[in-house]
PDB file of C-alpha atoms and ligand atoms in Angstrom:
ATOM      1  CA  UNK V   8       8.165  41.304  72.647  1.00  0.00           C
ATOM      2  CA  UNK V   9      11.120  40.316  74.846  1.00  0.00           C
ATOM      3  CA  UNK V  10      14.051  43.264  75.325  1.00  0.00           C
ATOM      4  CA  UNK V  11      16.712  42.558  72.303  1.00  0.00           C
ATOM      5  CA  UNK V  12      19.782  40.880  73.179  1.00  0.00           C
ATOM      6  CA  UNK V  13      22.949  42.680  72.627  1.00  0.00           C
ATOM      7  CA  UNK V  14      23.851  40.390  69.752  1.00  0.00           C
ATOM      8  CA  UNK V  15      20.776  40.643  67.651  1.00  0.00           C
ATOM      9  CA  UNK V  16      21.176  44.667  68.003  1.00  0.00           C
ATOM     10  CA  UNK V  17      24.756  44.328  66.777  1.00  0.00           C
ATOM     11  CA  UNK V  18      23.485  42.491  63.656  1.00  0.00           C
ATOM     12  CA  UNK V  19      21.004  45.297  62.774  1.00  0.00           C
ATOM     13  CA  UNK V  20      22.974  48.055  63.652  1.00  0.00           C
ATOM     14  CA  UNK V  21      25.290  47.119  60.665  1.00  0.00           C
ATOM     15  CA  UNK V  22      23.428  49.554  58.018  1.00  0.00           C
ATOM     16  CA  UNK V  23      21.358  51.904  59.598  1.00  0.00           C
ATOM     17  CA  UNK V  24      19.623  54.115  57.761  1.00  0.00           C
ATOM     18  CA  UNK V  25      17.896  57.229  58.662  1.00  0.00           C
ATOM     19  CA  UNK V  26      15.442  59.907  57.053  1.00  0.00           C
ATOM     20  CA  UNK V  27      12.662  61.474  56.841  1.00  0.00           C
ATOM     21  CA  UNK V  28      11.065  63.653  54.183  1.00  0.00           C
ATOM     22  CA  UNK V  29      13.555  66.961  54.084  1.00  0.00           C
ATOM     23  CA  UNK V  30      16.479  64.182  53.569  1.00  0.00           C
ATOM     24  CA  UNK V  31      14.857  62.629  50.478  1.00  0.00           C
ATOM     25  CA  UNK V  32      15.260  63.533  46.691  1.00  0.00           C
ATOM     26  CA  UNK V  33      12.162  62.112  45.898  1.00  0.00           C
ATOM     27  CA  UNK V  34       9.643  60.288  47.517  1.00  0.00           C
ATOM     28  CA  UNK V  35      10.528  58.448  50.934  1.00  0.00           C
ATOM     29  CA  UNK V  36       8.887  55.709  49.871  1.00  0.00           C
ATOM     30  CA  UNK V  37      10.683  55.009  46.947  1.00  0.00           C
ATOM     31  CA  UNK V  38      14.135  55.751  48.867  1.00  0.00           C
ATOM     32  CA  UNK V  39      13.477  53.423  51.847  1.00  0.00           C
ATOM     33  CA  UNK V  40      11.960  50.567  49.228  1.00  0.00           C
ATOM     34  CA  UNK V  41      15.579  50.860  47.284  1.00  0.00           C
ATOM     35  CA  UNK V  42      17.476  51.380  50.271  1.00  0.00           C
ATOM     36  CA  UNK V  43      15.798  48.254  51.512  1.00  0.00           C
ATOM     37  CA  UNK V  44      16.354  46.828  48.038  1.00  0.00           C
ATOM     38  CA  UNK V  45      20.329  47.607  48.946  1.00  0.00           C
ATOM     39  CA  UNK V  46      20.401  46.008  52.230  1.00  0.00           C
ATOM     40  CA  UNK V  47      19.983  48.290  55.008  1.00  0.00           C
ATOM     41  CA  UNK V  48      19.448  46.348  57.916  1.00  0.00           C
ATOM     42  CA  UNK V  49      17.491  48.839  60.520  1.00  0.00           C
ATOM     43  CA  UNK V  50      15.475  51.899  59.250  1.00  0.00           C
ATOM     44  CA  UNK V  51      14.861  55.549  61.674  1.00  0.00           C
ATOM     45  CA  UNK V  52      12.004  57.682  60.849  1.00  0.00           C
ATOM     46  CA  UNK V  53      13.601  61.049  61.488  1.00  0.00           C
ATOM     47  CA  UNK V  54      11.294  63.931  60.407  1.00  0.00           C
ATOM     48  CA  UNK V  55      13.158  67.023  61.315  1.00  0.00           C
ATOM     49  CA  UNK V  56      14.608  70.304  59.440  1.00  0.00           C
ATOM     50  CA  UNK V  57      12.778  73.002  57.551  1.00  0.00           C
ATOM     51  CA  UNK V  58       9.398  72.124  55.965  1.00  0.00           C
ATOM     52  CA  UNK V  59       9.724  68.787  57.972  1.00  0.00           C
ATOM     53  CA  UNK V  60       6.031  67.654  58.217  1.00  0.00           C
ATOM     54  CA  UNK V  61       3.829  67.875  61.416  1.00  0.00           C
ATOM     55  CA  UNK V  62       1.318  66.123  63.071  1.00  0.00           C
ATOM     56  CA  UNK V  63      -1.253  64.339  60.743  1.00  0.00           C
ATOM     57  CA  UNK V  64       1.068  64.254  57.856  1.00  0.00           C
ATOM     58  CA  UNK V  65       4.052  63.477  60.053  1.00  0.00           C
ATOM     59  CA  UNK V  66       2.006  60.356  61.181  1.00  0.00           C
ATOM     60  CA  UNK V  67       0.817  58.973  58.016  1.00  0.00           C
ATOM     61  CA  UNK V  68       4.041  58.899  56.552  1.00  0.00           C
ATOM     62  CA  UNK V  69       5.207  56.996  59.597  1.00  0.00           C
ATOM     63  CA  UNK V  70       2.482  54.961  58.661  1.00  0.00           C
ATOM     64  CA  UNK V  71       3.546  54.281  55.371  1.00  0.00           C
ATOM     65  CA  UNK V  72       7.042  53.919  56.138  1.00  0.00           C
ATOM     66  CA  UNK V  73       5.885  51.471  59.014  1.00  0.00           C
ATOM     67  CA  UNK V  74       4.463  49.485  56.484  1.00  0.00           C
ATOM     68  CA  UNK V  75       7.047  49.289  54.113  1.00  0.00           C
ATOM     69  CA  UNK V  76       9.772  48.065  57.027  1.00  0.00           C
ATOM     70  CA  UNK V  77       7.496  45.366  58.047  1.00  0.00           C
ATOM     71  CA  UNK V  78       6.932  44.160  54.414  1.00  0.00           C
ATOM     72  CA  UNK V  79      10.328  43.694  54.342  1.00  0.00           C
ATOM     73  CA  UNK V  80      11.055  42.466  58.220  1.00  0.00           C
ATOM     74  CA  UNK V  81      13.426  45.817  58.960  1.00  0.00           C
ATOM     75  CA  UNK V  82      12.896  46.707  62.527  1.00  0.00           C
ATOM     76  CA  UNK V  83      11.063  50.764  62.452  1.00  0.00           C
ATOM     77  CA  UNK V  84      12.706  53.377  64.700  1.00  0.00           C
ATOM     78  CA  UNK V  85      11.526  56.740  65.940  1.00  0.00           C
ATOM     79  CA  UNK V  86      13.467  59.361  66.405  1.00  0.00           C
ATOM     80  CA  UNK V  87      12.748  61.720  69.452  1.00  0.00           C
ATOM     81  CA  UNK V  88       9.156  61.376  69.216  1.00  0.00           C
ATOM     82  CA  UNK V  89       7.793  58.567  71.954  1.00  0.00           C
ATOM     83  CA  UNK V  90       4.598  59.380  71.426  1.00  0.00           C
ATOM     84  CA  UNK V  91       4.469  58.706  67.951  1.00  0.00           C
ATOM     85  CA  UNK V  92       6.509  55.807  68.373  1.00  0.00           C
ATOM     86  CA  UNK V  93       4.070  54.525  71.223  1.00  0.00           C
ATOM     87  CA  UNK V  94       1.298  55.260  68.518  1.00  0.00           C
ATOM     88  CA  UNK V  95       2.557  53.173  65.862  1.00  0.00           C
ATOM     89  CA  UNK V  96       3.741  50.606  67.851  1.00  0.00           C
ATOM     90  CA  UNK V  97       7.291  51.184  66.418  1.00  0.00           C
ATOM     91  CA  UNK V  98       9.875  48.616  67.211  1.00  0.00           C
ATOM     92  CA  UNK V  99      12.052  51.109  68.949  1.00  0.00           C
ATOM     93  CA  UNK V 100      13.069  54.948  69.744  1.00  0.00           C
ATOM     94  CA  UNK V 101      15.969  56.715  69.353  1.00  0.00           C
ATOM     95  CA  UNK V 102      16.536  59.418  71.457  1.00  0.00           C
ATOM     96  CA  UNK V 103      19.265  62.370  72.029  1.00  0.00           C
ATOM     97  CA  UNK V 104      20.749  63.771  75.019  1.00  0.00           C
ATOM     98  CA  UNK V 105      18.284  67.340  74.898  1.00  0.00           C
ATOM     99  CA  UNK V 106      15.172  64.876  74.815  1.00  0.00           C
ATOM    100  CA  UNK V 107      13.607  63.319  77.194  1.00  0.00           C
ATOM    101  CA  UNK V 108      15.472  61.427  80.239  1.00  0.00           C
ATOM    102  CA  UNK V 109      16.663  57.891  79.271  1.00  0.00           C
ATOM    103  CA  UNK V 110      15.341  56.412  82.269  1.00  0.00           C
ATOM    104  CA  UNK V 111      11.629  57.480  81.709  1.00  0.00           C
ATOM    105  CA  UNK V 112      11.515  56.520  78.103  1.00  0.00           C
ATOM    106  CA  UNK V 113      12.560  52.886  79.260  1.00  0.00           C
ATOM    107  CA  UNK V 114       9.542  53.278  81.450  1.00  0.00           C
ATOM    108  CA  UNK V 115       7.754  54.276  78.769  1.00  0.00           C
ATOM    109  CA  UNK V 116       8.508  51.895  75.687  1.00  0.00           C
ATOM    110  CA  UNK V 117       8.559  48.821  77.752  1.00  0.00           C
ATOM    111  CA  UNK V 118      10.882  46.215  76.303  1.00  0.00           C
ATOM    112  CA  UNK V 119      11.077  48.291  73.024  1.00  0.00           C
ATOM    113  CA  UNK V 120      14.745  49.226  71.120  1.00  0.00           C
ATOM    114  CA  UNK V 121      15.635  52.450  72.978  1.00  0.00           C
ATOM    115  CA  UNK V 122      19.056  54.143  71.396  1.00  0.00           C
ATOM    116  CA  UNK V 123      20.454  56.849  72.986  1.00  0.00           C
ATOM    117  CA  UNK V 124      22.815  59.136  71.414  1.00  0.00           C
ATOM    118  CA  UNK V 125      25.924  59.861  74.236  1.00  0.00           C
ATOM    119  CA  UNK V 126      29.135  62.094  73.539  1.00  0.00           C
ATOM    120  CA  UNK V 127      30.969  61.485  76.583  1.00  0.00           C
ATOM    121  CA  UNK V 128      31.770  58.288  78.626  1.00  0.00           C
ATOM    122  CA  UNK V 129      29.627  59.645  81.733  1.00  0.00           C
ATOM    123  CA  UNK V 130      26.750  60.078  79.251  1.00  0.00           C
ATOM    124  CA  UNK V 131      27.293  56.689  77.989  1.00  0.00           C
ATOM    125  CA  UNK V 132      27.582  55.578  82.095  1.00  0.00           C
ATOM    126  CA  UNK V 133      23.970  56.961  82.659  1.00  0.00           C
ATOM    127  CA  UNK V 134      22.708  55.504  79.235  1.00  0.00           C
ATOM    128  CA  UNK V 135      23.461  51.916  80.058  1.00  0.00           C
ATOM    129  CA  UNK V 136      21.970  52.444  83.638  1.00  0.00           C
ATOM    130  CA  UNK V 137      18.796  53.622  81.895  1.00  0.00           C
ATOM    131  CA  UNK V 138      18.810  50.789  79.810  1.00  0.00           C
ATOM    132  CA  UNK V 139      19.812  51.129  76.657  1.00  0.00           C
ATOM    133  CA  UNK V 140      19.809  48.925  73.739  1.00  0.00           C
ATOM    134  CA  UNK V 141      22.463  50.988  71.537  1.00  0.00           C
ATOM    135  CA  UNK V 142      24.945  53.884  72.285  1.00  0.00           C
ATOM    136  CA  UNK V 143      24.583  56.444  68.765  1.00  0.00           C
ATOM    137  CA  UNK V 144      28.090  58.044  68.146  1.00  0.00           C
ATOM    138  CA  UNK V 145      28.843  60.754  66.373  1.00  0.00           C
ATOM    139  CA  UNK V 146      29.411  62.839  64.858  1.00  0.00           C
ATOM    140  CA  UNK V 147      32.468  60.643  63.814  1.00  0.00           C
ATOM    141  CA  UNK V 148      33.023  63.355  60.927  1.00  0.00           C
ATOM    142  CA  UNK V 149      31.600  66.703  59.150  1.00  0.00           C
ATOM    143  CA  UNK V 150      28.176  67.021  58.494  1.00  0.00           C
ATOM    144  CA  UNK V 151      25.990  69.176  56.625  1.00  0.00           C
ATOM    145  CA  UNK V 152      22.644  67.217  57.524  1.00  0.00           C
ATOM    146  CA  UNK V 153      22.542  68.251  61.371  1.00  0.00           C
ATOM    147  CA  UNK V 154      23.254  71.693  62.110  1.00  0.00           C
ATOM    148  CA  UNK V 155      23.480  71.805  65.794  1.00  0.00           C
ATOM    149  CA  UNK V 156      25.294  68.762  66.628  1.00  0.00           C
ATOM    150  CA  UNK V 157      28.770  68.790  69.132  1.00  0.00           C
ATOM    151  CA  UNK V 158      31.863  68.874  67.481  1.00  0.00           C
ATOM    152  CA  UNK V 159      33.353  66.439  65.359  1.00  0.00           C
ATOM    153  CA  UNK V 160      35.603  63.888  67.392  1.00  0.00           C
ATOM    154  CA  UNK V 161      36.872  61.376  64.920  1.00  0.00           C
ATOM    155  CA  UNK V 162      36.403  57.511  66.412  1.00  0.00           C
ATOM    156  CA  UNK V 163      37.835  58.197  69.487  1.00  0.00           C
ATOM    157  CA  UNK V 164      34.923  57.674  71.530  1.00  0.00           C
ATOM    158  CA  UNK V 165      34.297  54.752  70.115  1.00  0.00           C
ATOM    159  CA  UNK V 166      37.164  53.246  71.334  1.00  0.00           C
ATOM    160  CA  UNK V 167      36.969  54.545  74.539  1.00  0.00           C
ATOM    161  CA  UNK V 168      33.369  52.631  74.533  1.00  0.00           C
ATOM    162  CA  UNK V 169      34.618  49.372  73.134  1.00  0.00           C
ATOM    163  CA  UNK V 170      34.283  47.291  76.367  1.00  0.00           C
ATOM    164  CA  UNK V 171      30.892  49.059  77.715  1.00  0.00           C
ATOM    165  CA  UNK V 172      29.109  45.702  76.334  1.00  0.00           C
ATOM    166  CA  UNK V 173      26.422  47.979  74.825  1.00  0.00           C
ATOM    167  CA  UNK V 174      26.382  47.970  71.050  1.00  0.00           C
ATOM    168  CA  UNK V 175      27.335  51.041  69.357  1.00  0.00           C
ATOM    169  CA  UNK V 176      27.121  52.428  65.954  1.00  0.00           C
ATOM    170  CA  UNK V 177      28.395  55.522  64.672  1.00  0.00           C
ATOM    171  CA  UNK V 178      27.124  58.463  62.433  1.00  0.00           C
ATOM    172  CA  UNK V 179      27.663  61.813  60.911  1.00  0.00           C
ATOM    173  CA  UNK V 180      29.075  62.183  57.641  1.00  0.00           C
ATOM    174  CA  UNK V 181      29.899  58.464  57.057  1.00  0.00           C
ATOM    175  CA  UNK V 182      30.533  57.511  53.341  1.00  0.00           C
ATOM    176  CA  UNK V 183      31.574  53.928  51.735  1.00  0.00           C
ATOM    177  CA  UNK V 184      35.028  55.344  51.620  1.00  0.00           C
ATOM    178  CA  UNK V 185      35.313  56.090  55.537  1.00  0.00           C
ATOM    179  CA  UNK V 186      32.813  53.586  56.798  1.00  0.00           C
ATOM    180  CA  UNK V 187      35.526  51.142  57.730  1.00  0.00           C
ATOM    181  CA  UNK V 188      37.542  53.487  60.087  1.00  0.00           C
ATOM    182  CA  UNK V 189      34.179  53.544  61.980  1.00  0.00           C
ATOM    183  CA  UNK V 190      34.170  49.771  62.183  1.00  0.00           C
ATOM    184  CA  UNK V 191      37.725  49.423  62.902  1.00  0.00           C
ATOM    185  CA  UNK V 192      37.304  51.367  65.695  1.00  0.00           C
ATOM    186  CA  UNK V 193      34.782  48.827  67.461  1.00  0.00           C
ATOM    187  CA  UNK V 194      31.448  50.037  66.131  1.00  0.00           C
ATOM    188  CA  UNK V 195      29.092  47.623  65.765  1.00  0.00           C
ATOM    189  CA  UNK V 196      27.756  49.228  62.597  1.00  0.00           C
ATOM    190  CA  UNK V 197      27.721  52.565  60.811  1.00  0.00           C
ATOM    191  CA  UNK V 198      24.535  55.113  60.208  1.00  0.00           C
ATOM    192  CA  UNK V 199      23.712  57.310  57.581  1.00  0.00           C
ATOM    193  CA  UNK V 200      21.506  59.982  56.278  1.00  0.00           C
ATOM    194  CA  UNK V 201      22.958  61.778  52.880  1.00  0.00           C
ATOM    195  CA  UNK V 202      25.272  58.735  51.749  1.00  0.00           C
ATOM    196  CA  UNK V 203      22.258  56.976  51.227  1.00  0.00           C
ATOM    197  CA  UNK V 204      19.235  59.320  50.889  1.00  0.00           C
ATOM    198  CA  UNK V 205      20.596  61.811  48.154  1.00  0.00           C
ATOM    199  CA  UNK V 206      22.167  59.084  46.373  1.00  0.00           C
ATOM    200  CA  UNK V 207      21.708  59.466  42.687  1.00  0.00           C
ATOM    201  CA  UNK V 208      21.428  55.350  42.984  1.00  0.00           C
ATOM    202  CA  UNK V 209      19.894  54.513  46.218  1.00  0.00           C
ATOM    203  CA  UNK V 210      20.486  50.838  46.069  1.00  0.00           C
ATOM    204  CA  UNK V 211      23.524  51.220  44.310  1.00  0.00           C
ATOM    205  CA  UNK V 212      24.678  53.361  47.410  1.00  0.00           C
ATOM    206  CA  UNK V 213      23.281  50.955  49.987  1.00  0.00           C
ATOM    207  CA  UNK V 214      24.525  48.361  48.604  1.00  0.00           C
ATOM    208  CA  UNK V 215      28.231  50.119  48.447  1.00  0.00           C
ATOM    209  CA  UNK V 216      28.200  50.825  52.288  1.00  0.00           C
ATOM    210  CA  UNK V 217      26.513  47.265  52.840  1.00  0.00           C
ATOM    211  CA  UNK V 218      29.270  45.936  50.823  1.00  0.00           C
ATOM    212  CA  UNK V 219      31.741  47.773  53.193  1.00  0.00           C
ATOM    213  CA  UNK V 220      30.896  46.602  56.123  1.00  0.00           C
ATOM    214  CA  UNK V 221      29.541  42.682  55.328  1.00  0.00           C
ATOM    215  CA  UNK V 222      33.487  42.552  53.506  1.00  0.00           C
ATOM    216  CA  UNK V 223      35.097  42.072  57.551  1.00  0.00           C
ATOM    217  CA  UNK V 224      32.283  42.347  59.772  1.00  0.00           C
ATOM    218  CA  UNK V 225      29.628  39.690  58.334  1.00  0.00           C
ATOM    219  CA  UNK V 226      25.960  40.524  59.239  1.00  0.00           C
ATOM    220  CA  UNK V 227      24.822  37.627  61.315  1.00  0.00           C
TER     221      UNK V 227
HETATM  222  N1  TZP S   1      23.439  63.173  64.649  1.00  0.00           N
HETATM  223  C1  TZP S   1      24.750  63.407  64.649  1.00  0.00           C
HETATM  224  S1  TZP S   1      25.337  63.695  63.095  1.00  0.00           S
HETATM  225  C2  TZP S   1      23.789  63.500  62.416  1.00  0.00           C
HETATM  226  C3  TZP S   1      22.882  63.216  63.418  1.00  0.00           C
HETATM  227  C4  TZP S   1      21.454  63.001  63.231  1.00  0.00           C
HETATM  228  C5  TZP S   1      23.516  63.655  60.961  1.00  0.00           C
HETATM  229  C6  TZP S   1      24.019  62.519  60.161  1.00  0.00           C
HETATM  230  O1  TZP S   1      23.703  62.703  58.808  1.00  0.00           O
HETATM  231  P1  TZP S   1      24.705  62.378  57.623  1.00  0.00           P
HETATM  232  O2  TZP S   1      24.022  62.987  56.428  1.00  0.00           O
HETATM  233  O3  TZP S   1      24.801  60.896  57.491  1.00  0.00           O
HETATM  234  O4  TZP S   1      26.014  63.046  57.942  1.00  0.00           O
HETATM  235 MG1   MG S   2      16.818  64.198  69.365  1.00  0.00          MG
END
C-alpha cells in the first residue's frame, strides 16, 4: 500500500469516529454498523478507560470491528497500540504525544496512516518531520470522555496550523451544533467520541454531524 496523499486523508478525515467498548451504550458492533450506516468516513479503535478490555478480548474485538470497516471500505485505525495495529494489519495508527516517538512508529508501520496528536506548533514541527499523515487537534472544547487531556484552547491552533500542508482534524467535545467552528477554522474534518457513540440514534447522530460538514466542505 502506497503512503496516502494529503488529499485522500482530507476526504476521510471529514467524520471521524472513535470508540471502543467503555464509549458504547450497547454493543460496538451495532454502534460502528449505524455509525457507518450514518456516514462516518474513517473509524479509530480506541479501547481505553475503566473496564476497557485487555489483551485477548481487546484483540478480538479489533477483529470484529476490523471486519466490519472493511465490509463497508472505512479505513481501521489504532489508537496507541502499534502492536496491535501491526497485528491486524490495520490501515493506520494514531498516536499521542506520551506514546511512542513519531519517528519510530513511521519506521514501524511502513507506509501505513500514522496520526499524531500535537498541541503546540513545535510539536506539530517534529510531527511532520516524522512523517505524519494527520495532525489530531484538540481538545477544541470541554470534554468529559478524556480525563487527562491539556487544556481546552478553542480553534486557535488550528489556525495557526492552516498552512503546515498536513491535514488536520479536530476533537474533544465536538457536537453538530459546534462542528462548523472547527471547520471554519481550517480543519480538514472533525472527530468524535460521545456525539456519536452515546447517541440515543446513532445514525441519526452521524448523519447530523455528516450533514454538517458535507453542507460547505463536500466529502470528495
Ligand atoms: N483527545 C483529546 S479530547 C479526546 C481525546 C481522545 C476525547 C474526545 O471525546 P469526545 O467525547 O468527542 O469529547
Ligand atoms: Mg495515546
Amino acid at each position: 500500500m502506497a503512503k496516502i496523499s494529503p488529499g485522500k486523508m482530507r476526504s476521510l478525515l471529514k467524520v471521524y469516529f472513535i470508540a471502543g467498548s467503555t464509549n458504547c451504550l450497547e454493543d460496538p458492533r451495532v454502534v460502528l454498523e449505524e455509525a457507518i450506516r450514518g456516514g462516518i468516513t474513517l473509524f479509530q479503535y480506541r479501547e481505553k478507560g475503566e473496564g476497557c478490555l485487555d489483551d485477548h478480548e481487546k484483540l478480538e474485538l479489533g477483529k470484529r470491528l476490523q471486519r466490519i470497516c472493511r465490509d463497508n471500505g472505512i479505513p481501521f485505525i489504532v489508537n496507541d497500540d502499534i502492536e496491535l495495529a501491526l497485528e491486524l494489519n490495520a490501515d493506520g495508527v494514531h498516536i499521542g504525544q506520551e506514546d511512542e516517538d513519531a519517528s519510530l512508529v513511521r519506521e514501524q508501520i511502513g507506509d501505513k496512516i500514522l496520526g499524531v496528536s500535537v498541541h503546540s506548533l513545535k510539536e506539530a514541527e517534529k510531527a511532520k518531520l516524522a512523517g505524519a499523515d494527520y495532525f489530531g487537534v484538540g481538545p477544541i472544547f470541554p470534554t468529559e470522555t478524556k480525563k487527562d487531556t491539556r487544556d481546552v484552547r478553542g480553534t486557535a491552533l488550528i489556525e495557526e496550523l492552516k498552512d503546515f500542508e498536513v491535514p488536520i482534524v479536530g476533537i474533544g467535545g465536538i457536537t453538530a451544533e459546534n462542528a462548523s467552528l472547527v471547520m471554519e477554522a481550517g480543519a480538514d474534518g472533525v472527530s468524535v467520541i460521545t456525539a456519536i457513540s452515546q447517541a440515543d440514534d446513532v445514525r441519526e447522530a452521524a448523519a447530523k454531524l455528516r450533514g454538517k460538514i458535507i453542507h460547505k466542505w463536500r466529502v470528495k
